[in-house]
PDB file of C-alpha atoms in Angstrom:
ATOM      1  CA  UNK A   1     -12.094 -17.724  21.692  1.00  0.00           C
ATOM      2  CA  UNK A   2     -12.528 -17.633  17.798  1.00  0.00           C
ATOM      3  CA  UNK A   3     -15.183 -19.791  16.355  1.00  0.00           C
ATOM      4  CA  UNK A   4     -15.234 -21.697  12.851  1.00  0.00           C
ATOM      5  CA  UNK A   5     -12.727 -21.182  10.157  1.00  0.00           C
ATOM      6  CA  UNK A   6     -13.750 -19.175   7.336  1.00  0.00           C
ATOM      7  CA  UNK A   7     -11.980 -19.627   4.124  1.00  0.00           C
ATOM      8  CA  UNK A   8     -11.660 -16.625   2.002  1.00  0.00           C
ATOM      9  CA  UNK A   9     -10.680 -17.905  -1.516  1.00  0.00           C
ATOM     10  CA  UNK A  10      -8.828 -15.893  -4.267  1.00  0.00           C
ATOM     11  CA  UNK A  11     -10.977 -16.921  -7.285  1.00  0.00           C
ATOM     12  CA  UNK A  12      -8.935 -15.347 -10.189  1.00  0.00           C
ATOM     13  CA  UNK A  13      -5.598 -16.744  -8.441  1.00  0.00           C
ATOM     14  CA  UNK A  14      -6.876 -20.043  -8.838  1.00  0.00           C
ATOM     15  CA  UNK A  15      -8.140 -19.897 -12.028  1.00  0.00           C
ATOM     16  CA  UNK A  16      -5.285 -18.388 -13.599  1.00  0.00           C
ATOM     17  CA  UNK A  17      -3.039 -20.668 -12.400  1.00  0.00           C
ATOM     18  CA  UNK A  18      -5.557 -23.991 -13.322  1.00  0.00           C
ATOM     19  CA  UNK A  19      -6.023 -22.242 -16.765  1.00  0.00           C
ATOM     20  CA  UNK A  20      -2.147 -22.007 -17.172  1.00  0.00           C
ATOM     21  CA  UNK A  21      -1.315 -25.249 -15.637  1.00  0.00           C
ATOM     22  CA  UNK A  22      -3.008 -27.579 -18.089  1.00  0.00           C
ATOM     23  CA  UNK A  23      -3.214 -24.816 -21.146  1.00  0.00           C
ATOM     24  CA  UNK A  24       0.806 -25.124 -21.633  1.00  0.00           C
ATOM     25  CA  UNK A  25       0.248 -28.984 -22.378  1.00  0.00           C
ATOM     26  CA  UNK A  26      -2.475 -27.810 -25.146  1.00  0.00           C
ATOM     27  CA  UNK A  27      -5.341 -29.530 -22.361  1.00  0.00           C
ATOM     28  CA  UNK A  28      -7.803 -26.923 -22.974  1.00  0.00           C
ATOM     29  CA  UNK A  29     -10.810 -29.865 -22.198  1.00  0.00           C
ATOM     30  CA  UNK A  30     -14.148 -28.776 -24.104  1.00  0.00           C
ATOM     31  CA  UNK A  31     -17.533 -29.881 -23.783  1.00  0.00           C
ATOM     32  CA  UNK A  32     -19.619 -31.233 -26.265  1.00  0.00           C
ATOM     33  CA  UNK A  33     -20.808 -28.217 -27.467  1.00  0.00           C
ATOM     34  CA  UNK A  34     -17.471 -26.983 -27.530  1.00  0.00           C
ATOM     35  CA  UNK A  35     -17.124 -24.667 -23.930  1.00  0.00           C
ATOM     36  CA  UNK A  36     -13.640 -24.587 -23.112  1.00  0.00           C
ATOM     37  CA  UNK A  37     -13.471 -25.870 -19.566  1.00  0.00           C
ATOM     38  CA  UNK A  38      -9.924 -26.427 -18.195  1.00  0.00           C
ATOM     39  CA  UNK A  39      -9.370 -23.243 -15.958  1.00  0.00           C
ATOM     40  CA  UNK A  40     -13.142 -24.102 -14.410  1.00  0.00           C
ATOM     41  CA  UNK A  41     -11.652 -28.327 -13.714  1.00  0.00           C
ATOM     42  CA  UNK A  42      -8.736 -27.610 -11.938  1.00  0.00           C
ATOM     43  CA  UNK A  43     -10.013 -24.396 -10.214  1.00  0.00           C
ATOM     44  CA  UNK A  44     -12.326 -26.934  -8.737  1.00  0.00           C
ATOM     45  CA  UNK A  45      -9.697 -29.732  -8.063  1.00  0.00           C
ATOM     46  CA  UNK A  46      -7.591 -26.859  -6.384  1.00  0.00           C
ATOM     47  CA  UNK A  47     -10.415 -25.694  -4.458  1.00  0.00           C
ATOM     48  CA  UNK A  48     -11.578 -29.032  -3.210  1.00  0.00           C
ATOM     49  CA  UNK A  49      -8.724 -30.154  -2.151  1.00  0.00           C
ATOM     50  CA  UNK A  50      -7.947 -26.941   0.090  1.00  0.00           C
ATOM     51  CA  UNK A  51     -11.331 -27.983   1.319  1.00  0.00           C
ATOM     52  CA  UNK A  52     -10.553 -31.576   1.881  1.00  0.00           C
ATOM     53  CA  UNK A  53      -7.162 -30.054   3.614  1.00  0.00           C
ATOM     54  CA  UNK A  54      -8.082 -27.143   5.855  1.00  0.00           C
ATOM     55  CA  UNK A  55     -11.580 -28.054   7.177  1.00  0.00           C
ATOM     56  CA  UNK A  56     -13.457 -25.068   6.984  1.00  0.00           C
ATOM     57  CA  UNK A  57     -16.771 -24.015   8.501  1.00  0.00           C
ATOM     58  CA  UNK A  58     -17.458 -21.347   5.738  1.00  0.00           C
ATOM     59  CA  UNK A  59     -16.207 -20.451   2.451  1.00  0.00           C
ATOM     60  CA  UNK A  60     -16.137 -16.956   0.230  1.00  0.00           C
ATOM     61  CA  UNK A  61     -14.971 -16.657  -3.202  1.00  0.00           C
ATOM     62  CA  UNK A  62     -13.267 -12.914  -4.310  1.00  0.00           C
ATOM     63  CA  UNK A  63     -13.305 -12.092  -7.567  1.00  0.00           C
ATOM     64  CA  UNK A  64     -11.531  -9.446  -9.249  1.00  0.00           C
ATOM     65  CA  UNK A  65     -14.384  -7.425 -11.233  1.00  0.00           C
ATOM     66  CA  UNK A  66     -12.303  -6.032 -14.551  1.00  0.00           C
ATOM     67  CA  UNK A  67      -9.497  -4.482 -15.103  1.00  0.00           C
ATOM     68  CA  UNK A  68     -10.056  -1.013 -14.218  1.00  0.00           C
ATOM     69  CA  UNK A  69      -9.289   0.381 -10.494  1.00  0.00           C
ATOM     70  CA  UNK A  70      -8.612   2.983  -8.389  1.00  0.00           C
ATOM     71  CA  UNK A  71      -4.880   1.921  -8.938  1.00  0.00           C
ATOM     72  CA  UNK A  72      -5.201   2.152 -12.578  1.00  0.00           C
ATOM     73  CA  UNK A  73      -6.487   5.755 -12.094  1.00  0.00           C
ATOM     74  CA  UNK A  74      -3.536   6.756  -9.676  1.00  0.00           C
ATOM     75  CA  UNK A  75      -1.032   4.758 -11.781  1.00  0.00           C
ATOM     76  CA  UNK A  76      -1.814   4.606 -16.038  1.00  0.00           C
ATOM     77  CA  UNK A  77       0.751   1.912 -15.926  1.00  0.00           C
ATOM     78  CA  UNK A  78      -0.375  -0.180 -13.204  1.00  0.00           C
ATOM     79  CA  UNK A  79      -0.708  -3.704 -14.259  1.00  0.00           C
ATOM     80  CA  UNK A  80      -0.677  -2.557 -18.174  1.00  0.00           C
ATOM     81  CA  UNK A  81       2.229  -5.363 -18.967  1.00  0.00           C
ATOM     82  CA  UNK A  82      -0.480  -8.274 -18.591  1.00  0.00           C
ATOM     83  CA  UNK A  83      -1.677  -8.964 -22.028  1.00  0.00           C
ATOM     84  CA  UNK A  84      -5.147  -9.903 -22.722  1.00  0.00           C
ATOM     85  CA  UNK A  85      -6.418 -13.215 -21.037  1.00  0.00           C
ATOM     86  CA  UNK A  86      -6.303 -16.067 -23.832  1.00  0.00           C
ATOM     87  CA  UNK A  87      -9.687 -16.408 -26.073  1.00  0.00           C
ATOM     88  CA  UNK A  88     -10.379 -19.903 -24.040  1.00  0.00           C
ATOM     89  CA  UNK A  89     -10.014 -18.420 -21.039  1.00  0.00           C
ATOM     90  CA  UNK A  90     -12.583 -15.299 -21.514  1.00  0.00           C
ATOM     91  CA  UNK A  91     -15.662 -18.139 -21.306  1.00  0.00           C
ATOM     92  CA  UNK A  92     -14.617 -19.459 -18.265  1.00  0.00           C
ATOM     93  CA  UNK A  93     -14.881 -16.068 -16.043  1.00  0.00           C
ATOM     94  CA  UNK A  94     -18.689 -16.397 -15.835  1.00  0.00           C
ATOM     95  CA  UNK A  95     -18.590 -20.660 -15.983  1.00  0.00           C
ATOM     96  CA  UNK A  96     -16.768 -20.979 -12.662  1.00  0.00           C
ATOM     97  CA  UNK A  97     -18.715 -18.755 -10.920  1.00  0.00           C
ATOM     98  CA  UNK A  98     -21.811 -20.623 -12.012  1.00  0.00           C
ATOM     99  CA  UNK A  99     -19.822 -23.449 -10.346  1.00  0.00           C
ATOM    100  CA  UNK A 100     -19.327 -21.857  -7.214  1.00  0.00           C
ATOM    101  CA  UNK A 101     -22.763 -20.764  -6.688  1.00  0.00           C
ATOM    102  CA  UNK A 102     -23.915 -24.712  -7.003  1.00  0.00           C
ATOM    103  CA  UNK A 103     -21.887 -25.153  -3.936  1.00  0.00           C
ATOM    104  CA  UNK A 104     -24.529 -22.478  -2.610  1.00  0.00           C
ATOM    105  CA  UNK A 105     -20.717 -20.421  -2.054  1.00  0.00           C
ATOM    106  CA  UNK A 106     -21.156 -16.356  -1.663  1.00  0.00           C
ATOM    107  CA  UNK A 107     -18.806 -14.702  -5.276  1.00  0.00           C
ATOM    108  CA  UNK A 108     -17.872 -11.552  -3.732  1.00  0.00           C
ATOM    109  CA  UNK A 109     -16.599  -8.368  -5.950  1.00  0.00           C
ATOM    110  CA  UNK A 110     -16.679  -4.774  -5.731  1.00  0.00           C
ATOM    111  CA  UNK A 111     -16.298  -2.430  -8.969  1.00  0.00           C
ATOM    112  CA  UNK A 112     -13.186  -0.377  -8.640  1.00  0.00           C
ATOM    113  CA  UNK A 113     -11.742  -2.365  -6.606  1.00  0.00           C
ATOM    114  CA  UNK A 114      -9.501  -5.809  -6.646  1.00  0.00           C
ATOM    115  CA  UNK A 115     -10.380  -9.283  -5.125  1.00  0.00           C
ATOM    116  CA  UNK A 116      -7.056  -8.740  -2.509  1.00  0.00           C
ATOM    117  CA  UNK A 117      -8.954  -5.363  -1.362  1.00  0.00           C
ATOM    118  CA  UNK A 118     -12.645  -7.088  -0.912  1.00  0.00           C
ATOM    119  CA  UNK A 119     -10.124 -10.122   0.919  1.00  0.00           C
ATOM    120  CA  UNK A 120      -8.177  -8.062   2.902  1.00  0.00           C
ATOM    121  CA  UNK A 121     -11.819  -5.979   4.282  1.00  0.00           C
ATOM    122  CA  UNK A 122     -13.703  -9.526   4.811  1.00  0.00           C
ATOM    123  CA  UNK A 123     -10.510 -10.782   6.826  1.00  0.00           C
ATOM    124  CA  UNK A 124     -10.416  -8.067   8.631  1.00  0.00           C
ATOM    125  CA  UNK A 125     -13.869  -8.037   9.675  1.00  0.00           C
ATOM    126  CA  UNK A 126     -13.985 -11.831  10.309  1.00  0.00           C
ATOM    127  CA  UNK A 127     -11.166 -12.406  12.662  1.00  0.00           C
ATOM    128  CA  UNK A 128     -12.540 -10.967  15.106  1.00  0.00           C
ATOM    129  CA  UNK A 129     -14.662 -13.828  15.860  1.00  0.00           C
ATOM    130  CA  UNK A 130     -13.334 -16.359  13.763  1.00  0.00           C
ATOM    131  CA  UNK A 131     -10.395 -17.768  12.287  1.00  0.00           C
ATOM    132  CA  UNK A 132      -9.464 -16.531   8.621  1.00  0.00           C
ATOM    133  CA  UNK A 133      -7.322 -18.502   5.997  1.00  0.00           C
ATOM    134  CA  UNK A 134      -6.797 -17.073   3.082  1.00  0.00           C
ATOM    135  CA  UNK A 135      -6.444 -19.097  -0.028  1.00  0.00           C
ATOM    136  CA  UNK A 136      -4.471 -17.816  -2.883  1.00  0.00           C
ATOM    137  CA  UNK A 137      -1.001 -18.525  -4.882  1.00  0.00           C
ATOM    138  CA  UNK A 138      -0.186 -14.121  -4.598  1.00  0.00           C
ATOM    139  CA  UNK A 139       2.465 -13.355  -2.251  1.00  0.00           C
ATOM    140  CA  UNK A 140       1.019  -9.317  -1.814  1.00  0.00           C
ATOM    141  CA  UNK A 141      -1.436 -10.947   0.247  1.00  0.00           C
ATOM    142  CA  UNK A 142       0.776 -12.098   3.190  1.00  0.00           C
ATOM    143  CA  UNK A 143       0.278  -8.518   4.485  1.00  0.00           C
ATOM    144  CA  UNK A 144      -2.887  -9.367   5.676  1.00  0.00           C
ATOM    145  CA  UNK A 145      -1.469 -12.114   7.866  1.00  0.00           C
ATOM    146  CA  UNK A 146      -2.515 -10.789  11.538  1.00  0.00           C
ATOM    147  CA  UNK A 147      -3.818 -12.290  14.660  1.00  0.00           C
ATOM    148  CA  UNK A 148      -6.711 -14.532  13.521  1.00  0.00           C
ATOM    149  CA  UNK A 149      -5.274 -14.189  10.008  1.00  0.00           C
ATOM    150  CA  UNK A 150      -3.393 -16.977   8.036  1.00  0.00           C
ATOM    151  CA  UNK A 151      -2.459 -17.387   4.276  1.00  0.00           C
ATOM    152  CA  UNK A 152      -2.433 -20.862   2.784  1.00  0.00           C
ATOM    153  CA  UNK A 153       0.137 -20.022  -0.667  1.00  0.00           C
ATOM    154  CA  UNK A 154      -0.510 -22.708  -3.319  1.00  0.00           C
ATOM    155  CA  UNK A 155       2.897 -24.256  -4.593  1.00  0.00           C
ATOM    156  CA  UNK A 156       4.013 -26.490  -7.000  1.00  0.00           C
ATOM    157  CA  UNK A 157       2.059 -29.726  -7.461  1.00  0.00           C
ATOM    158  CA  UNK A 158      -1.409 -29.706  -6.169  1.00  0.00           C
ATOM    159  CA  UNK A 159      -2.025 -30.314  -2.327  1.00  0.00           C
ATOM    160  CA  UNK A 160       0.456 -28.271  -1.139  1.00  0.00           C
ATOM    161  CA  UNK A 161       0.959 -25.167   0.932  1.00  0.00           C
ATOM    162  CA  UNK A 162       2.816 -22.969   2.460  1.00  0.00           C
ATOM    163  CA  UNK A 163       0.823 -21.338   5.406  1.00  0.00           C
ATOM    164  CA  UNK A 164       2.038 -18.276   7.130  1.00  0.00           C
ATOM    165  CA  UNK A 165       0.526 -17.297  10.472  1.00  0.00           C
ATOM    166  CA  UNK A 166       1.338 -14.851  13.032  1.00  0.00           C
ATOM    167  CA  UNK A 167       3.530 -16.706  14.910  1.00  0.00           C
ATOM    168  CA  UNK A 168       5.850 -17.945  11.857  1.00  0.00           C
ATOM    169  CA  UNK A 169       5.813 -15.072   9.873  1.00  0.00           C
ATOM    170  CA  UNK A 170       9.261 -13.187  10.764  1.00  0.00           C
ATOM    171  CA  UNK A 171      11.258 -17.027  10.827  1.00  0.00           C
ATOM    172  CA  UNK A 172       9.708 -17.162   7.370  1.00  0.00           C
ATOM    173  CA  UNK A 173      10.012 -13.993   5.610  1.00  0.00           C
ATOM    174  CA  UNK A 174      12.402 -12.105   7.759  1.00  0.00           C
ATOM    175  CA  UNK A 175      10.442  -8.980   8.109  1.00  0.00           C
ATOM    176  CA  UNK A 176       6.624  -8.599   9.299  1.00  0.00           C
ATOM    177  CA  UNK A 177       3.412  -8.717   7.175  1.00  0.00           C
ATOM    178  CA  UNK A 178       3.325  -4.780   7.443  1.00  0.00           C
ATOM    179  CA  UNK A 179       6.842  -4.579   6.287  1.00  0.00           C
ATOM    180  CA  UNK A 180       5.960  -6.107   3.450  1.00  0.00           C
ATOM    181  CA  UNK A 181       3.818  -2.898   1.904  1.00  0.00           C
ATOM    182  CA  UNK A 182       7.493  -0.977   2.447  1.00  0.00           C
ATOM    183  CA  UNK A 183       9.007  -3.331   1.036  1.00  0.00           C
ATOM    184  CA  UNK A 184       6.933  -3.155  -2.370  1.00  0.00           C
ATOM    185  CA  UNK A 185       6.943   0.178  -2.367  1.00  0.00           C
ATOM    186  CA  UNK A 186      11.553   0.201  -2.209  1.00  0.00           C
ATOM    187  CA  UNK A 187      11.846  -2.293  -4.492  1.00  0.00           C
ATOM    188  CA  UNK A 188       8.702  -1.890  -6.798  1.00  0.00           C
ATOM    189  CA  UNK A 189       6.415  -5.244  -8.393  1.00  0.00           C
ATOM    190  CA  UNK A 190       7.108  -6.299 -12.088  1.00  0.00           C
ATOM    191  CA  UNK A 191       4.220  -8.236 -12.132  1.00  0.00           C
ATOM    192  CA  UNK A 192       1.757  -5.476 -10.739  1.00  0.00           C
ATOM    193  CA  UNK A 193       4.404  -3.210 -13.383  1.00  0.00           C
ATOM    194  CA  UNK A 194       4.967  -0.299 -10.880  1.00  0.00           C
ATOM    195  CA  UNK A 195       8.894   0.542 -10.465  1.00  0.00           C
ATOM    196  CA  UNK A 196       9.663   1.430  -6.951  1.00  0.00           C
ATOM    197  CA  UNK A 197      12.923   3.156  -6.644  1.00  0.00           C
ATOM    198  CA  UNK A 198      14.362   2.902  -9.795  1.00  0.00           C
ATOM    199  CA  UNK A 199      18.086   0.879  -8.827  1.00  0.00           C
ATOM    200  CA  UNK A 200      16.834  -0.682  -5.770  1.00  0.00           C
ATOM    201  CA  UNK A 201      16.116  -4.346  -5.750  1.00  0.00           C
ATOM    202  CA  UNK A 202      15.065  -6.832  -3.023  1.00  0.00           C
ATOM    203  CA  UNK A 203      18.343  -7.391  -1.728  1.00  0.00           C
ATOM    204  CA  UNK A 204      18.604  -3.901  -1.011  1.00  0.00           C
ATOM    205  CA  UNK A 205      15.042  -3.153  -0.184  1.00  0.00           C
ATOM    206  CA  UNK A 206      15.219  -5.706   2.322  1.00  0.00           C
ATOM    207  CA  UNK A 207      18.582  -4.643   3.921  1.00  0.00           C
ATOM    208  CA  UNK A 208      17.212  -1.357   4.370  1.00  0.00           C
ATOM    209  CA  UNK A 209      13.796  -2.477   5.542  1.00  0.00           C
ATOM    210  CA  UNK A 210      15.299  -4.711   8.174  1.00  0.00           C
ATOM    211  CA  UNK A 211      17.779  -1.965   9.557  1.00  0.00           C
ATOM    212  CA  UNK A 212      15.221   0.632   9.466  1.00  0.00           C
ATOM    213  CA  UNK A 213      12.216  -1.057   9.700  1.00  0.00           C
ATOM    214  CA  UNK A 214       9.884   1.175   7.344  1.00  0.00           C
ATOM    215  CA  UNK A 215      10.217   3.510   4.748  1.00  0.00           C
ATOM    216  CA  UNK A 216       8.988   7.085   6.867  1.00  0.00           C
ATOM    217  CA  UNK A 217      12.350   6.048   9.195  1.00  0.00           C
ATOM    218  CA  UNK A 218      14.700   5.501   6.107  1.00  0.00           C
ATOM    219  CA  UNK A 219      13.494   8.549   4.762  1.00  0.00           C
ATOM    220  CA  UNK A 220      14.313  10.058   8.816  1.00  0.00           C
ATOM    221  CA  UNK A 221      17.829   8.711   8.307  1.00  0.00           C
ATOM    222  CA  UNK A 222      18.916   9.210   5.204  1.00  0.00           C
ATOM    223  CA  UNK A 223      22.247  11.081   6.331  1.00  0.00           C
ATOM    224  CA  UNK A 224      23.293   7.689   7.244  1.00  0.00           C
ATOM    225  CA  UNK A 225      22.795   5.592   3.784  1.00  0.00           C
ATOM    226  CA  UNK A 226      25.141   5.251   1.021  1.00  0.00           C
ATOM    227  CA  UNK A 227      25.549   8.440  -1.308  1.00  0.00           C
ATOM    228  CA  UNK A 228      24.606   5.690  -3.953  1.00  0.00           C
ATOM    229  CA  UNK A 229      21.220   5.266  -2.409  1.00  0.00           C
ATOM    230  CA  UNK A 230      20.626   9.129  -1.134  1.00  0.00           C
ATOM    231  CA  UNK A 231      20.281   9.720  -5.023  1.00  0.00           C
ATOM    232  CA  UNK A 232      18.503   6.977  -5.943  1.00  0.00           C
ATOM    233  CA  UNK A 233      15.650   7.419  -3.416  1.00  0.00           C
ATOM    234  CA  UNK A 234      15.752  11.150  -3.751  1.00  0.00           C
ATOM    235  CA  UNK A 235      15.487  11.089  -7.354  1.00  0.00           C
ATOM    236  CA  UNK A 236      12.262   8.507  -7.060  1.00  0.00           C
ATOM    237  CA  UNK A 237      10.433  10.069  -4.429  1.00  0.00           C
ATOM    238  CA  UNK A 238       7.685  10.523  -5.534  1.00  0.00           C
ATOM    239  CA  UNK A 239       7.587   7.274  -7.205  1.00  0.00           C
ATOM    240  CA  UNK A 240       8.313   5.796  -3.986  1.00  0.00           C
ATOM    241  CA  UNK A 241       5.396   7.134  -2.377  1.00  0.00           C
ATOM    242  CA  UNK A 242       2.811   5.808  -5.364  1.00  0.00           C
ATOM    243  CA  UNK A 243       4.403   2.570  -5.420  1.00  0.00           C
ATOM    244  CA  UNK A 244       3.384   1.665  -1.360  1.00  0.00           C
ATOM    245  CA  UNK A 245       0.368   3.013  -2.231  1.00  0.00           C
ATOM    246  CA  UNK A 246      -0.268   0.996  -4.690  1.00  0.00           C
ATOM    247  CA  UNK A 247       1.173  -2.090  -2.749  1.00  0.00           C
ATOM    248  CA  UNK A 248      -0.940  -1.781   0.237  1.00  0.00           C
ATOM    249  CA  UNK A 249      -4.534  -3.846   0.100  1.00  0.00           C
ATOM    250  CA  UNK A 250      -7.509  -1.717   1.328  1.00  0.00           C
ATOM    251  CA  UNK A 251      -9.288  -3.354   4.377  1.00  0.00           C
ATOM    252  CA  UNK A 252     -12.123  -1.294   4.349  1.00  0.00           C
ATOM    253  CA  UNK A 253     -14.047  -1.249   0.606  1.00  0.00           C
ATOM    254  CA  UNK A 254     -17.823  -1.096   0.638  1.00  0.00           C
ATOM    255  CA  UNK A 255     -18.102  -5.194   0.880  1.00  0.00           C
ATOM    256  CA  UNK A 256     -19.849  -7.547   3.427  1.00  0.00           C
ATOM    257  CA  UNK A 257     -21.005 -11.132   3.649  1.00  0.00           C
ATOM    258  CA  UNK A 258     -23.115 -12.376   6.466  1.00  0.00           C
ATOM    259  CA  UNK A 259     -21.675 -15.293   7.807  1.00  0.00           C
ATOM    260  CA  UNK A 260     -24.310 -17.613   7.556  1.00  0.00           C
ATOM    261  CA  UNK A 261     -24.311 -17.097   4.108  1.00  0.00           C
ATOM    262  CA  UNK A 262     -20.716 -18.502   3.535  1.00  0.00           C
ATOM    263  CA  UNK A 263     -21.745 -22.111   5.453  1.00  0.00           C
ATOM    264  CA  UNK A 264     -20.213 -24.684   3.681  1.00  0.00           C
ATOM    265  CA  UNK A 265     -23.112 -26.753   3.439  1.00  0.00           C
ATOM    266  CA  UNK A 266     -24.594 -27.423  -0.096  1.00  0.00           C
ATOM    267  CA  UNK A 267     -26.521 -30.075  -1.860  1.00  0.00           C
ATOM    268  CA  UNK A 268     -25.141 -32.879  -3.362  1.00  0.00           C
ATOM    269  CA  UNK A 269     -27.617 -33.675  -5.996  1.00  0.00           C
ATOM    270  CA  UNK A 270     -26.864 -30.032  -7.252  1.00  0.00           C
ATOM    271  CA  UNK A 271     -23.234 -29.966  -8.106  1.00  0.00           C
ATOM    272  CA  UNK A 272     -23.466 -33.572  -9.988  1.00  0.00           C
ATOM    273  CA  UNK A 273     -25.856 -31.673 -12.103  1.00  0.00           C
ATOM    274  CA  UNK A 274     -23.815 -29.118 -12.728  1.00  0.00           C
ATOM    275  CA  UNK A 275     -20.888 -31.560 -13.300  1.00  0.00           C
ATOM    276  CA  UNK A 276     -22.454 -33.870 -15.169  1.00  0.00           C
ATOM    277  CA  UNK A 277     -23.666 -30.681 -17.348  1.00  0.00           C
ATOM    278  CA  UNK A 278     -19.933 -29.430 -17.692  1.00  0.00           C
ATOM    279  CA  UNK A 279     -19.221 -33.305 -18.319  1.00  0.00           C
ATOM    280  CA  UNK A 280     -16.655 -33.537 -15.349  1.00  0.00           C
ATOM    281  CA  UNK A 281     -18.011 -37.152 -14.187  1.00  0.00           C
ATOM    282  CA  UNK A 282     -14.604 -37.865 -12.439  1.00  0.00           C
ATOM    283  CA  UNK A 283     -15.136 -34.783 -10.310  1.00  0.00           C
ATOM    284  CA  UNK A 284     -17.827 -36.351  -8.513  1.00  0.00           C
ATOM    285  CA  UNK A 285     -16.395 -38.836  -6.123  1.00  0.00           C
ATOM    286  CA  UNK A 286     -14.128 -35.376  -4.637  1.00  0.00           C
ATOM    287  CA  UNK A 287     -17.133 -33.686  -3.373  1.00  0.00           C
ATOM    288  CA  UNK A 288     -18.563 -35.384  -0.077  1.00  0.00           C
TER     289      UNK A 288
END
């Protein structure tokens, strides 16, 4: 029997996608000194309502800790289509974790390595005891769903979610978590900007995945695919190889949290201070 629910939440996910979703309408919300503070606001109305939503006895925030990886060194390319994060933005990396800590909430990061790697160890470790959600709006991390391991995946229009767990996963998705990793690695990631096989999209990636099941028994069989497909994967091989290694998340980086740490128990009077000093006075009433 697995006790609390830890929430493991993807810090730059969120405030990427706060920073974009009011930034497009020219919202960037300053103080009075002039801090830009939009990405910080609805990172924290995201957050709070996952919160309000899923219950949780303790709470982690991952953080991504710059750019450079051990994926960057295996792959040059890796991730080198993102342009630089928008001037208003660059503020706003150190302001939310100052917000998180006045919720007395452990910011987790590990040089070298990204916030899905220090996620996917902590889960790992955790659900052993306990059970894990995950909190994020990236799709690589439904590999990590296992038993005692669930992804809440933000969508459209705050407050809702699409959770995978263990025993939905397949009607979902149509392969398994694992599968996933294979799957990446066929059919490549635009946004992560590694190729895959070069001519092999996710239609065909997942026909192949769900016939063969993984890419070691594709490459056992591949007297019986198309000539089509022989070349393309024998041409890429190599590529094919990087690319699911550069899909899968590491679950055992040099990261830990003690548990008691990541209660999610803080003190009022604190966060209205630190509201009231980033001026967010109709924050407030959300926190309980």
């Amino acid at each position: 029997m697995r006790e609390g629910k830890i929430l493991l939440v993807d810090g730059m996910a969120l405030l990427f996608r706060g920073f974009f979703a009011t930034a497009f309408r020219g919202n960037f919300m300053k103080t009075s000194s002039g801090v830009p503070t939009n990405g910080v606001y609805q990172f924290l109305r995201y957050f709070l309502d996952a919160v309000d939503t899923f219950e949780p006895t303790h709470v982690i925030c991952c953080w991504d800790m710059g750019s450079k990886t051990f994926r960057t060194d295996m792959f040059e390319g890796y991730k080198a289509n993102r342009s630089e994060p928008p001037e208003e933005l660059i503020p706003q990396f150190d302001l939310v974790k100052e917000v998180t800590e006045a919720f007395n909430m452990p910011n987790v990061g590990v040089e070298n390595f990204e916030a899905d790697d220090c996620i996917g160890t902590l889960a790992r470790t955790f659900s052993t005891d306990s059970e894990v959600l995950i909190l994020t709006g990236d799709q690589d991390i439904l590999q990590l769903v296992d038993e005692g391991i669930s992804v809440a995946i933000m969508k459209k229009g705050q407050g809702n979610y699409d959770v995978y767990e263990q025993t939905n996963f397949l009607e979902k998705k149509g392969i398994t978590p694992k599968q996933i990793i294979d799957l990446k690695g066929l059919m490549g990631d635009t946004s992560d900007n590694y190729p895959g096989v070069k001519g092999i999209g996710e239609k065909t990636a997942m026909k192949l995945i769900k016939k063969y099941d993984s890419i070691d028994n594709i490459l056992a069989n591949m007297d019986q695919l198309s000539k089509g497909i022989q070349t393309k994967i024998k041409n890429n091989l190599d590529l094919l190889h990087l690319s699911r290694e550069l899909a899968e998340i590491k679950c055992d980086v040099p990261v830990s949290c003690p548990v008691e740490d990541a209660l999610w128990k803080y003190d009022k009077k604190q966060i209205e201070d630190k509201f009231t000093e980033l001026e967010f006075t109709n924050l407030a009433k959300l926190v309980k």
